[in-house]
Amino acid sequence: MKNIVQHELKSNWKPFLYWTLGLAVLVLAGFVKFLGFDASTGADVSALMAQFPKVFLAMFGMAGLDIQSLPGYYAVLENFVLLLTSVYAIQLGANAVSRESIDKTYEFIFTKPRTRNTILAAKVLAALLFLTVFSVLNFAFSHIALPIYKIQNTISTQIFYFSFANYIVGVFFLSLSVFLSTLFARAETGIKVGNYAFMGFYVLAIIYDMLESPKLIQLLSPMRYFTAHDILASLFSWTHLLIALLVSALAMQFAFVNFRKKDLSAV
Amino acid sequence: MNIYKFEMKRLLGSILTWSITIAVMLLFLMKGFYPAMMESREAVEKIFANFPPEMLIAFGMDVERMFSYEGFLSFSNIYIGLLSAMMAVSIALQIFAREKRDKCTDFLFTRPVTRSQVFVAKFLAGITCLLTFAVLYGATVFWDFNAQNATPLYENSLMYYILSPFLTMLVFFVFATLYALFSKRVRTIAGTATAFAFGAFVLSGLVDLLEKDFLKYVAPLDYFQTGYVLEHGHFDSSLVLTAAVVCVLGSAVSFWWYHSHDVQVA
């Protein structure tokens, strides 16, 4: 088990590096705009934004946020990080299930004296580790970015909540992707359906932002389990955390059952 | 010709799914959101009246443009462009990484056709796919434009909005072709396409943030940016030139590589 985890970490660190690079660029460079906008304009921008149709704002994750304030601006930035985290999580999940089939090395690993469950568990564990480090880095970069631009850090709580929330949503997408990948015979189909699911959930999140935050849609929309509105008020929805983890656990459970019976073949 | 036909047959489903997805996305934005946007015009105009005019110019906020059909189309193009790039990458990988993925390069290259012929057939198949998309997309935009009774801001400017996704696709098609040929293996097409598009998106965002003019040449997603068309009525010619050079050079390098490089046979 330990060998497999180690091997997985070693062979997947490259994509991790690229994704982290994207994250670093997004978070570290992301605050540049905040400066520009803070100095040159008055309070009018907020008034102007308020007049825009909600959908326009929702598409950029700006609905109901005052992007002239540091917490509001950070919330918009983290909404983009959420998209990045979700897509990376989907790739991690699909990779854990399908990589050996794609590389045509499945006969090699699945004839080792370890059960399929053990092997998949090790792979999922490695994927979760990458996601965890990715989220910790999100937290770290956010803390580093503020002093770089000489912005007073008044949002420590929010930074923690946003990073943690994005991590949980990431875990959800990772589990979903693992489940979807065990469902389809072709590896390609698994990741494709995963991407569709991502798009569907994204649209659902926009719809949620557009309609005055309906509870029922929120339940179906993991990207809005931890809303900027809540986090800015230093609230963290533990109920949604529980639901997200429960659904993830369920997806994993089904994934392992599927995987045990899956007819493994090349691609 | 056989190779061309084979590729087209394999790609047909993919082209249709992608084209329809993008067209539906466009209609969703134009039918669902454009009218909602128009409703807030008066309120925004009122606020703008209180702004100093110099500031409005500095921020490029022009009510006439912002609330025009093209203004909204230009905004939608952020999403359309992203999806187009993904589609182009996906098609190029399907075409040029097919043998690598299926480990049947030896099968293809032992047929009695030269490698140049194979490359040309495959390349043309790819271009045909992109053209098919361009026609479907153009028809959708044109139809909606007329259905909403919109008027163009400049003469022929609608043409640029129709062409923008297609031309962006050409650039990404060439990039992905190079990637397919040079990389050791392509694990999943959907995964690589997403990574490409996200990478380009982050790059464009970074260039946008840093506000250095010379950096615009490194953001391929914005070579045919419609924001520029909105202001000037045509594409940024220096970027068009860059894109043309990238496409020609990239295709030439791909051709040379495909033509002369030793292949891995499993």
Short mmCIF file of C-alpha atoms in Angstrom, two decimals:
data_model
loop_
_atom_site.label_atom_id
_atom_site.label_comp_id
_atom_site.label_asym_id
_atom_site.label_seq_id
_atom_site.Cartn_x
_atom_site.Cartn_y
_atom_site.Cartn_z
CA MET A 1 0.00 0.00 0.00
CA LYS A 2 2.73 2.41 0.97
CA ASN A 3 4.69 1.51 -2.17
CA ILE A 4 1.75 2.26 -4.38
CA VAL A 5 1.05 5.59 -2.72
CA GLN A 6 4.70 6.53 -3.07
CA HIS A 7 4.75 5.47 -6.69
CA GLU A 8 1.59 7.46 -7.38
CA LEU A 9 3.00 10.56 -5.76
CA LYS A 10 6.15 10.24 -7.79
CA SER A 11 4.46 9.75 -11.14
CA ASN A 12 1.84 12.46 -10.70
CA TRP A 13 3.82 15.34 -9.31
CA LYS A 14 4.33 16.95 -12.71
CA PRO A 15 0.70 17.78 -13.44
CA PHE A 16 0.45 18.84 -9.80
CA LEU A 17 3.25 21.32 -10.42
CA TYR A 18 1.46 22.80 -13.43
CA TRP A 19 -1.82 23.16 -11.57
CA THR A 20 -0.03 24.73 -8.63
CA LEU A 21 1.64 27.15 -11.00
CA GLY A 22 -1.78 28.15 -12.32
CA LEU A 23 -3.02 28.59 -8.76
CA ALA A 24 -0.01 30.70 -7.80
CA VAL A 25 -0.49 32.95 -10.82
CA LEU A 26 -4.18 33.32 -10.12
CA VAL A 27 -3.85 34.15 -6.42
CA LEU A 28 -0.60 36.11 -6.42
CA ALA A 29 -1.32 38.15 -9.54
CA GLY A 30 -5.03 38.34 -8.81
CA PHE A 31 -4.66 41.13 -6.29
CA VAL A 32 -3.11 43.52 -8.83
CA LYS A 33 -6.55 44.57 -10.02
CA PHE A 34 -7.69 45.26 -6.49
CA LEU A 35 -5.09 47.98 -6.11
CA GLY A 36 -5.97 49.65 -9.40
CA PHE A 37 -9.58 49.79 -8.61
CA ASP A 38 -9.21 50.82 -5.03
CA ALA A 39 -7.15 53.94 -5.75
CA SER A 40 -8.70 55.35 -8.88
CA THR A 41 -12.41 55.18 -8.25
CA GLY A 42 -14.80 56.21 -5.58
CA ALA A 43 -17.75 54.38 -4.15
CA ASP A 44 -19.57 54.74 -7.45
CA VAL A 45 -18.41 51.43 -8.86
CA SER A 46 -20.46 49.54 -6.29
CA ALA A 47 -23.51 51.59 -7.14
CA LEU A 48 -22.92 50.89 -10.80
CA MET A 49 -22.49 47.17 -10.20
CA ALA A 50 -25.72 47.07 -8.27
CA GLN A 51 -27.55 48.19 -11.39
CA PHE A 52 -26.20 45.44 -13.58
CA PRO A 53 -28.44 42.46 -14.12
CA LYS A 54 -27.75 39.74 -11.61
CA VAL A 55 -26.92 37.16 -14.21
CA PHE A 56 -24.06 39.26 -15.49
CA LEU A 57 -22.59 39.42 -12.01
CA ALA A 58 -23.41 35.80 -11.25
CA MET A 59 -21.31 34.62 -14.16
CA PHE A 60 -18.25 36.15 -12.58
CA GLY A 61 -19.21 35.10 -9.08
CA MET A 62 -19.83 38.72 -8.16
CA ALA A 63 -23.52 38.61 -7.31
CA GLY A 64 -24.26 40.32 -4.01
CA LEU A 65 -20.61 41.18 -3.36
CA ASP A 66 -18.96 44.52 -2.88
CA ILE A 67 -15.86 44.00 -4.97
CA GLN A 68 -14.39 47.27 -3.79
CA SER A 69 -13.90 45.86 -0.31
CA LEU A 70 -11.07 43.43 0.30
CA PRO A 71 -13.30 40.54 1.49
CA GLY A 72 -15.65 41.00 -1.48
CA TYR A 73 -12.78 41.08 -3.93
CA TYR A 74 -11.18 38.05 -2.36
CA ALA A 75 -14.47 36.16 -2.62
CA VAL A 76 -14.52 36.74 -6.39
CA LEU A 77 -10.93 35.57 -6.66
CA GLU A 78 -11.67 32.44 -4.65
CA ASN A 79 -14.63 31.70 -6.90
CA PHE A 80 -12.11 31.31 -9.73
CA VAL A 81 -9.90 29.18 -7.49
CA LEU A 82 -12.97 27.02 -6.86
CA LEU A 83 -13.27 26.37 -10.60
CA LEU A 84 -9.58 25.53 -10.82
CA THR A 85 -9.77 23.20 -7.81
CA SER A 86 -12.85 21.43 -9.17
CA VAL A 87 -11.31 20.73 -12.57
CA TYR A 88 -8.07 19.53 -11.01
CA ALA A 89 -10.01 17.29 -8.61
CA ILE A 90 -11.91 15.73 -11.54
CA GLN A 91 -8.64 14.98 -13.31
CA LEU A 92 -7.13 13.50 -10.16
CA GLY A 93 -10.11 11.22 -9.63
CA ALA A 94 -10.24 9.99 -13.21
CA ASN A 95 -6.50 9.48 -13.22
CA ALA A 96 -6.65 7.32 -10.08
CA VAL A 97 -9.07 4.90 -11.72
CA SER A 98 -8.06 4.89 -15.36
CA ARG A 99 -4.37 5.61 -15.59
CA GLU A 100 -3.23 1.99 -15.67
CA SER A 101 -5.76 1.14 -18.36
CA ILE A 102 -4.69 4.11 -20.45
CA ASP A 103 -1.01 3.29 -20.09
CA LYS A 104 -1.78 -0.36 -20.74
CA THR A 105 -0.01 -1.33 -17.53
CA TYR A 106 -3.09 -2.66 -15.76
CA GLU A 107 -2.01 -6.25 -16.26
CA PHE A 108 1.17 -5.44 -14.47
CA ILE A 109 -0.29 -3.85 -11.36
CA PHE A 110 -3.48 -5.83 -10.96
CA THR A 111 -1.62 -9.14 -10.93
CA LYS A 112 0.40 -8.04 -7.89
CA PRO A 113 -0.61 -9.78 -4.67
CA ARG A 114 -2.83 -6.90 -3.61
CA THR A 115 -6.58 -6.64 -3.97
CA ARG A 116 -8.12 -4.17 -6.36
CA ASN A 117 -9.57 -2.37 -3.36
CA THR A 118 -6.15 -1.86 -1.84
CA ILE A 119 -4.71 -0.58 -5.08
CA LEU A 120 -7.58 1.81 -5.76
CA ALA A 121 -7.52 2.99 -2.14
CA ALA A 122 -3.82 3.78 -2.43
CA LYS A 123 -4.38 5.68 -5.64
CA VAL A 124 -7.31 7.64 -4.25
CA LEU A 125 -5.29 8.41 -1.15
CA ALA A 126 -2.46 9.79 -3.25
CA ALA A 127 -4.95 11.89 -5.23
CA LEU A 128 -6.44 13.24 -1.99
CA LEU A 129 -2.98 14.10 -0.78
CA PHE A 130 -2.33 16.17 -3.89
CA LEU A 131 -5.65 17.92 -3.47
CA THR A 132 -4.89 18.62 0.19
CA VAL A 133 -1.52 20.15 -0.57
CA PHE A 134 -3.10 22.14 -3.39
CA SER A 135 -5.66 23.59 -0.97
CA VAL A 136 -3.06 24.31 1.69
CA LEU A 137 -1.10 26.17 -0.96
CA ASN A 138 -4.19 28.18 -1.83
CA PHE A 139 -4.30 29.22 1.82
CA ALA A 140 -0.57 29.96 1.87
CA PHE A 141 -0.51 31.94 -1.40
CA SER A 142 -3.42 34.06 -0.19
CA HIS A 143 -1.47 34.93 2.95
CA ILE A 144 1.67 35.69 0.97
CA ALA A 145 -0.12 37.83 -1.63
CA LEU A 146 -1.46 40.42 0.78
CA PRO A 147 1.88 41.67 2.16
CA ILE A 148 3.32 41.73 -1.39
CA TYR A 149 0.78 44.38 -2.32
CA LYS A 150 0.97 45.98 1.11
CA ILE A 151 -2.67 45.28 1.77
CA GLN A 152 -3.66 45.08 5.42
CA ASN A 153 -4.70 41.51 6.12
CA THR A 154 -8.13 41.85 7.65
CA ILE A 155 -9.45 38.62 6.19
CA SER A 156 -7.54 35.82 7.91
CA THR A 157 -10.74 34.05 8.92
CA GLN A 158 -12.15 34.36 5.42
CA ILE A 159 -8.97 33.06 3.84
CA PHE A 160 -9.15 29.99 6.03
CA TYR A 161 -12.84 29.40 5.38
CA PHE A 162 -12.54 29.88 1.63
CA SER A 163 -9.56 27.54 1.37
CA PHE A 164 -11.29 24.94 3.48
CA ALA A 165 -14.57 25.29 1.57
CA ASN A 166 -12.79 24.92 -1.76
CA TYR A 167 -11.04 21.85 -0.42
CA ILE A 168 -14.33 20.21 0.57
CA VAL A 169 -15.86 20.96 -2.83
CA GLY A 170 -12.69 19.53 -4.36
CA VAL A 171 -13.13 16.35 -2.35
CA PHE A 172 -16.69 16.12 -3.63
CA PHE A 173 -15.59 16.44 -7.27
CA LEU A 174 -12.74 14.00 -6.77
CA SER A 175 -15.10 11.38 -5.36
CA LEU A 176 -17.64 12.00 -8.08
CA SER A 177 -14.96 11.62 -10.72
CA VAL A 178 -13.69 8.37 -9.18
CA PHE A 179 -17.26 7.07 -9.18
CA LEU A 180 -17.93 8.14 -12.79
CA SER A 181 -14.67 6.64 -14.00
CA THR A 182 -15.52 3.24 -12.53
CA LEU A 183 -18.92 3.41 -14.19
CA PHE A 184 -17.81 3.51 -17.82
CA ALA A 185 -15.85 0.97 -19.77
CA ARG A 186 -13.82 3.59 -21.63
CA ALA A 187 -11.53 5.86 -19.64
CA GLU A 188 -12.22 8.71 -22.04
CA THR A 189 -15.95 8.58 -21.34
CA GLY A 190 -15.38 8.80 -17.60
CA ILE A 191 -13.48 12.07 -17.70
CA LYS A 192 -15.81 13.46 -20.35
CA VAL A 193 -18.87 12.85 -18.21
CA GLY A 194 -16.91 14.31 -15.28
CA ASN A 195 -16.36 17.48 -17.28
CA TYR A 196 -20.04 17.65 -18.20
CA ALA A 197 -20.92 17.27 -14.54
CA PHE A 198 -18.59 20.15 -13.74
CA MET A 199 -20.26 22.33 -16.35
CA GLY A 200 -23.70 21.36 -15.11
CA PHE A 201 -22.81 22.23 -11.51
CA TYR A 202 -21.29 25.51 -12.64
CA VAL A 203 -24.48 26.52 -14.44
CA LEU A 204 -26.45 25.46 -11.37
CA ALA A 205 -24.25 27.70 -9.23
CA ILE A 206 -24.95 30.64 -11.56
CA ILE A 207 -28.66 29.95 -11.40
CA TYR A 208 -28.44 29.83 -7.62
CA ASP A 209 -26.72 33.23 -7.54
CA MET A 210 -29.31 34.63 -9.92
CA LEU A 211 -32.47 33.58 -8.16
CA GLU A 212 -32.44 34.97 -4.68
CA SER A 213 -30.59 32.01 -3.14
CA PRO A 214 -33.22 29.27 -3.15
CA LYS A 215 -32.50 26.58 -0.56
CA LEU A 216 -33.52 23.64 -2.76
CA ILE A 217 -31.09 24.53 -5.56
CA GLN A 218 -28.36 25.09 -3.03
CA LEU A 219 -28.76 21.50 -1.87
CA LEU A 220 -28.10 20.33 -5.43
CA SER A 221 -25.26 22.74 -6.04
CA PRO A 222 -22.07 21.79 -4.19
CA MET A 223 -20.27 24.82 -5.61
CA ARG A 224 -22.62 26.93 -3.53
CA TYR A 225 -22.58 24.86 -0.34
CA PHE A 226 -20.31 27.46 1.20
CA THR A 227 -21.49 30.77 -0.16
CA ALA A 228 -19.36 33.90 -0.17
CA HIS A 229 -22.23 35.55 1.62
CA ASP A 230 -21.91 33.17 4.58
CA ILE A 231 -18.14 33.17 4.68
CA LEU A 232 -17.91 36.95 4.58
CA ALA A 233 -20.12 36.96 7.64
CA SER A 234 -17.62 34.52 9.21
CA LEU A 235 -20.17 31.73 9.03
CA PHE A 236 -19.33 28.25 7.92
CA SER A 237 -22.14 25.90 7.02
CA TRP A 238 -21.33 22.72 8.94
CA THR A 239 -24.54 21.10 7.71
CA HIS A 240 -23.38 21.46 4.13
CA LEU A 241 -19.95 20.19 5.08
CA LEU A 242 -21.59 17.08 6.47
CA ILE A 243 -23.74 16.62 3.37
CA ALA A 244 -20.76 17.08 1.04
CA LEU A 245 -18.69 14.53 2.94
CA LEU A 246 -21.60 12.11 3.13
CA VAL A 247 -22.25 12.29 -0.61
CA SER A 248 -18.52 11.92 -1.28
CA ALA A 249 -18.31 8.87 0.97
CA LEU A 250 -21.31 7.36 -0.77
CA ALA A 251 -19.82 7.98 -4.20
CA MET A 252 -16.58 6.36 -3.07
CA GLN A 253 -18.44 3.38 -1.65
CA PHE A 254 -20.20 2.79 -4.97
CA ALA A 255 -16.97 3.39 -6.83
CA PHE A 256 -15.16 0.66 -4.91
CA VAL A 257 -18.02 -1.78 -5.45
CA ASN A 258 -18.02 -1.00 -9.18
CA PHE A 259 -14.28 -1.22 -9.43
CA ARG A 260 -14.19 -4.64 -7.83
CA LYS A 261 -16.41 -5.98 -10.60
CA LYS A 262 -15.06 -3.89 -13.44
CA ASP A 263 -13.82 -5.65 -16.53
CA LEU A 264 -10.41 -4.12 -16.88
CA SER A 265 -9.12 -3.65 -20.38
CA ALA A 266 -6.90 -1.34 -22.32
CA VAL A 267 -8.59 2.04 -22.82
CA MET B 1 -8.77 10.17 -49.46
CA ASN B 2 -9.43 7.03 -47.47
CA ILE B 3 -7.66 8.49 -44.48
CA TYR B 4 -9.61 11.71 -44.82
CA LYS B 5 -12.86 9.80 -44.96
CA PHE B 6 -11.90 7.62 -42.01
CA GLU B 7 -11.04 10.63 -39.86
CA MET B 8 -14.22 12.43 -40.82
CA LYS B 9 -16.29 9.40 -39.95
CA ARG B 10 -14.62 9.11 -36.58
CA LEU B 11 -14.97 12.81 -35.84
CA LEU B 12 -18.53 13.36 -36.99
CA GLY B 13 -20.08 12.75 -33.57
CA SER B 14 -17.52 14.93 -31.88
CA ILE B 15 -18.02 17.87 -34.26
CA LEU B 16 -21.77 17.75 -33.89
CA THR B 17 -21.74 17.50 -30.10
CA TRP B 18 -19.27 20.36 -29.77
CA SER B 19 -20.93 22.60 -32.35
CA ILE B 20 -24.34 22.09 -30.84
CA THR B 21 -23.04 22.64 -27.29
CA ILE B 22 -21.43 25.93 -28.30
CA ALA B 23 -24.44 27.08 -30.33
CA VAL B 24 -26.82 26.25 -27.48
CA MET B 25 -24.54 28.09 -25.05
CA LEU B 26 -24.67 31.13 -27.32
CA LEU B 27 -28.44 31.04 -27.65
CA PHE B 28 -28.76 30.52 -23.90
CA LEU B 29 -26.76 33.70 -23.33
CA MET B 30 -28.36 35.75 -26.08
CA LYS B 31 -31.96 34.71 -25.53
CA GLY B 32 -31.85 34.34 -21.78
CA PHE B 33 -29.50 37.06 -20.64
CA TYR B 34 -29.35 39.74 -23.30
CA PRO B 35 -32.94 40.92 -22.76
CA ALA B 36 -32.32 41.01 -18.98
CA MET B 37 -29.21 43.07 -19.61
CA MET B 38 -31.12 45.55 -21.76
CA GLU B 39 -33.62 46.16 -18.98
CA SER B 40 -30.97 47.75 -16.80
CA ARG B 41 -29.83 50.17 -19.50
CA GLU B 42 -31.72 53.18 -18.20
CA ALA B 43 -30.51 52.75 -14.63
CA VAL B 44 -26.90 52.44 -15.76
CA GLU B 45 -27.28 55.48 -18.00
CA LYS B 46 -28.47 57.49 -15.02
CA ILE B 47 -25.43 56.52 -12.98
CA PHE B 48 -23.08 57.21 -15.86
CA ALA B 49 -24.50 60.73 -16.10
CA ASN B 50 -22.97 61.42 -12.67
CA PHE B 51 -19.54 60.14 -13.66
CA PRO B 52 -16.85 62.46 -14.94
CA PRO B 53 -16.66 61.83 -18.70
CA GLU B 54 -12.87 61.39 -18.65
CA MET B 55 -13.23 58.46 -16.29
CA LEU B 56 -15.82 56.78 -18.49
CA ILE B 57 -13.46 57.06 -21.43
CA ALA B 58 -10.53 55.77 -19.39
CA PHE B 59 -12.51 52.68 -18.40
CA GLY B 60 -13.97 52.17 -21.84
CA MET B 61 -17.47 52.46 -20.48
CA ASP B 62 -19.70 53.53 -23.29
CA VAL B 63 -23.41 52.93 -22.87
CA GLU B 64 -24.00 52.78 -26.59
CA ARG B 65 -21.46 49.98 -26.96
CA MET B 66 -22.11 48.20 -23.70
CA PHE B 67 -25.77 47.74 -24.43
CA SER B 68 -25.44 46.89 -28.08
CA TYR B 69 -25.95 43.38 -29.36
CA GLU B 70 -22.28 43.24 -30.22
CA GLY B 71 -21.32 44.41 -26.77
CA PHE B 72 -23.08 41.45 -25.24
CA LEU B 73 -21.77 39.14 -27.94
CA SER B 74 -18.29 40.31 -27.12
CA PHE B 75 -18.90 39.49 -23.47
CA SER B 76 -20.28 36.06 -24.35
CA ASN B 77 -17.20 35.42 -26.41
CA ILE B 78 -15.17 34.92 -23.22
CA TYR B 79 -17.03 31.65 -22.76
CA ILE B 80 -17.49 30.80 -26.41
CA GLY B 81 -13.77 31.31 -27.05
CA LEU B 82 -12.85 29.03 -24.17
CA LEU B 83 -15.12 26.26 -25.44
CA SER B 84 -13.87 26.75 -29.01
CA ALA B 85 -10.29 26.36 -27.88
CA MET B 86 -11.24 23.16 -26.07
CA MET B 87 -13.00 21.82 -29.16
CA ALA B 88 -10.05 22.59 -31.41
CA VAL B 89 -7.59 20.91 -29.05
CA SER B 90 -9.84 17.90 -28.72
CA ILE B 91 -10.14 17.50 -32.50
CA ALA B 92 -6.43 17.94 -33.16
CA LEU B 93 -5.58 15.36 -30.49
CA GLN B 94 -8.13 12.92 -31.82
CA ILE B 95 -6.64 13.21 -35.27
CA PHE B 96 -2.94 13.37 -34.58
CA ALA B 97 -2.63 11.27 -31.42
CA ARG B 98 -4.95 8.52 -32.65
CA GLU B 99 -2.23 6.10 -33.75
CA LYS B 100 -0.05 6.94 -30.78
CA ARG B 101 -2.89 6.22 -28.37
CA ASP B 102 -4.00 3.05 -30.08
CA LYS B 103 -0.43 1.95 -30.68
CA CYS B 104 -1.02 1.33 -34.37
CA THR B 105 1.37 3.79 -35.99
CA ASP B 106 3.08 0.89 -37.74
CA PHE B 107 -0.23 -0.13 -39.25
CA LEU B 108 -0.85 3.28 -40.77
CA PHE B 109 2.69 3.87 -41.95
CA THR B 110 3.00 0.55 -43.72
CA ARG B 111 0.13 1.44 -46.05
CA PRO B 112 1.17 2.38 -49.57
CA VAL B 113 0.82 6.12 -48.98
CA THR B 114 3.56 8.55 -48.12
CA ARG B 115 3.70 10.18 -44.73
CA SER B 116 3.15 13.55 -46.37
CA GLN B 117 -0.10 12.27 -47.83
CA VAL B 118 -1.19 10.96 -44.42
CA PHE B 119 -0.41 14.29 -42.80
CA VAL B 120 -2.22 16.32 -45.42
CA ALA B 121 -5.28 14.08 -45.27
CA LYS B 122 -5.40 14.34 -41.49
CA PHE B 123 -4.76 18.06 -41.46
CA LEU B 124 -7.49 18.70 -44.01
CA ALA B 125 -9.90 16.55 -42.04
CA GLY B 126 -9.22 18.76 -39.02
CA ILE B 127 -9.74 21.96 -40.98
CA THR B 128 -12.98 20.58 -42.39
CA CYS B 129 -14.21 19.96 -38.84
CA LEU B 130 -13.41 23.52 -37.82
CA LEU B 131 -15.07 24.89 -40.95
CA THR B 132 -18.19 22.87 -40.25
CA PHE B 133 -18.31 24.44 -36.82
CA ALA B 134 -17.73 27.92 -38.28
CA VAL B 135 -20.67 27.56 -40.66
CA LEU B 136 -23.02 26.26 -37.95
CA TYR B 137 -21.92 28.94 -35.49
CA GLY B 138 -22.08 31.72 -38.06
CA ALA B 139 -25.60 30.70 -39.05
CA THR B 140 -26.68 30.68 -35.39
CA VAL B 141 -25.28 34.15 -34.67
CA PHE B 142 -26.66 35.55 -37.89
CA TRP B 143 -30.09 34.09 -37.28
CA ASP B 144 -30.25 35.38 -33.71
CA PHE B 145 -28.95 38.79 -34.76
CA ASN B 146 -31.79 39.14 -37.21
CA ALA B 147 -34.35 37.61 -34.86
CA GLN B 148 -33.51 40.19 -32.18
CA ASN B 149 -33.67 43.03 -34.72
CA ALA B 150 -30.25 44.29 -33.75
CA THR B 151 -28.24 46.79 -35.75
CA PRO B 152 -24.50 46.48 -36.34
CA LEU B 153 -22.18 49.06 -34.75
CA TYR B 154 -19.82 49.19 -37.70
CA GLU B 155 -20.12 48.06 -41.26
CA ASN B 156 -19.58 44.29 -41.47
CA SER B 157 -18.55 44.14 -37.83
CA LEU B 158 -20.78 41.13 -37.12
CA MET B 159 -18.50 39.14 -39.41
CA TYR B 160 -15.64 39.55 -36.91
CA TYR B 161 -17.69 38.08 -34.08
CA ILE B 162 -18.61 35.13 -36.22
CA LEU B 163 -15.01 34.57 -37.28
CA SER B 164 -13.39 35.07 -33.89
CA PRO B 165 -14.06 31.59 -32.42
CA PHE B 166 -13.13 29.90 -35.69
CA LEU B 167 -9.82 31.74 -36.00
CA THR B 168 -9.03 31.08 -32.33
CA MET B 169 -9.67 27.43 -33.10
CA LEU B 170 -7.14 27.44 -35.93
CA VAL B 171 -4.45 28.67 -33.56
CA PHE B 172 -5.30 26.07 -30.92
CA PHE B 173 -5.60 23.36 -33.55
CA VAL B 174 -2.00 24.04 -34.56
CA PHE B 175 -0.82 24.13 -30.93
CA ALA B 176 -2.53 20.85 -30.13
CA THR B 177 -1.17 19.24 -33.30
CA LEU B 178 2.33 20.13 -32.18
CA TYR B 179 1.56 18.77 -28.72
CA ALA B 180 0.16 15.52 -30.14
CA LEU B 181 3.26 14.98 -32.26
CA PHE B 182 5.90 15.99 -29.74
CA SER B 183 4.53 14.50 -26.53
CA LYS B 184 5.40 10.97 -25.61
CA ARG B 185 1.83 10.02 -24.94
CA VAL B 186 -1.59 11.59 -24.71
CA ARG B 187 -3.46 9.99 -21.84
CA THR B 188 -6.93 11.41 -22.15
CA ILE B 189 -8.19 13.81 -24.76
CA ALA B 190 -10.82 15.45 -22.59
CA GLY B 191 -8.28 15.98 -19.82
CA THR B 192 -5.63 17.49 -22.08
CA ALA B 193 -8.18 19.73 -23.79
CA THR B 194 -9.38 21.09 -20.44
CA ALA B 195 -5.82 21.66 -19.28
CA PHE B 196 -5.01 23.53 -22.51
CA ALA B 197 -8.06 25.74 -22.26
CA PHE B 198 -7.58 26.49 -18.56
CA GLY B 199 -3.90 27.21 -19.10
CA ALA B 200 -4.73 29.65 -21.89
CA PHE B 201 -7.45 31.21 -19.76
CA VAL B 202 -5.13 31.79 -16.81
CA LEU B 203 -2.48 33.15 -19.19
CA SER B 204 -4.96 35.61 -20.70
CA GLY B 205 -6.05 36.64 -17.24
CA LEU B 206 -2.45 37.23 -16.20
CA VAL B 207 -1.68 39.28 -19.31
CA ASP B 208 -4.83 41.27 -18.66
CA LEU B 209 -3.80 41.93 -15.05
CA LEU B 210 -0.23 42.96 -15.75
CA GLU B 211 -1.34 45.52 -18.34
CA LYS B 212 1.87 45.44 -20.36
CA ASP B 213 1.18 45.86 -24.05
CA PHE B 214 3.97 43.63 -25.36
CA LEU B 215 2.65 40.69 -23.32
CA LYS B 216 -0.49 40.44 -25.44
CA TYR B 217 1.43 38.32 -27.94
CA VAL B 218 1.72 35.41 -25.51
CA ALA B 219 -2.03 35.03 -24.88
CA PRO B 220 -3.40 33.01 -27.82
CA LEU B 221 -6.94 33.01 -26.47
CA ASP B 222 -7.02 36.76 -27.15
CA TYR B 223 -5.47 36.89 -30.60
CA PHE B 224 -8.92 37.52 -32.01
CA GLN B 225 -10.42 39.25 -29.01
CA THR B 226 -13.80 40.76 -29.67
CA GLY B 227 -13.33 43.53 -27.10
CA TYR B 228 -10.98 45.16 -29.58
CA VAL B 229 -13.52 44.79 -32.36
CA LEU B 230 -16.08 46.48 -30.17
CA GLU B 231 -13.85 49.52 -29.90
CA HIS B 232 -12.25 49.66 -33.33
CA GLY B 233 -14.52 47.71 -35.66
CA HIS B 234 -11.83 45.22 -36.65
CA PHE B 235 -9.28 42.80 -35.15
CA ASP B 236 -5.97 44.01 -33.74
CA SER B 237 -3.84 43.64 -36.87
CA SER B 238 -0.56 42.99 -35.03
CA LEU B 239 -2.23 40.07 -33.24
CA VAL B 240 -3.73 38.76 -36.46
CA LEU B 241 -0.25 38.79 -37.93
CA THR B 242 1.11 36.96 -34.88
CA ALA B 243 -1.61 34.34 -35.19
CA ALA B 244 -0.89 33.89 -38.89
CA VAL B 245 2.82 33.40 -38.21
CA VAL B 246 2.08 30.95 -35.40
CA CYS B 247 -0.28 28.95 -37.62
CA VAL B 248 2.00 28.79 -40.65
CA LEU B 249 5.13 28.08 -38.65
CA GLY B 250 3.38 25.54 -36.42
CA SER B 251 1.89 23.68 -39.38
CA ALA B 252 5.23 23.64 -41.15
CA VAL B 253 7.03 22.26 -38.10
CA SER B 254 4.28 19.63 -37.62
CA PHE B 255 4.54 18.61 -41.24
CA TRP B 256 8.31 18.31 -41.08
CA TRP B 257 8.17 16.32 -37.85
CA TYR B 258 5.45 14.01 -39.08
CA HIS B 259 7.32 13.56 -42.32
CA SER B 260 10.75 12.79 -40.98
CA HIS B 261 10.64 11.70 -37.39
CA ASP B 262 11.20 8.16 -36.27
CA VAL B 263 8.03 6.65 -34.80
CA GLN B 264 7.64 4.63 -31.64
CA VAL B 265 6.35 1.21 -32.42
CA ALA B 266 5.24 -0.60 -29.32
#
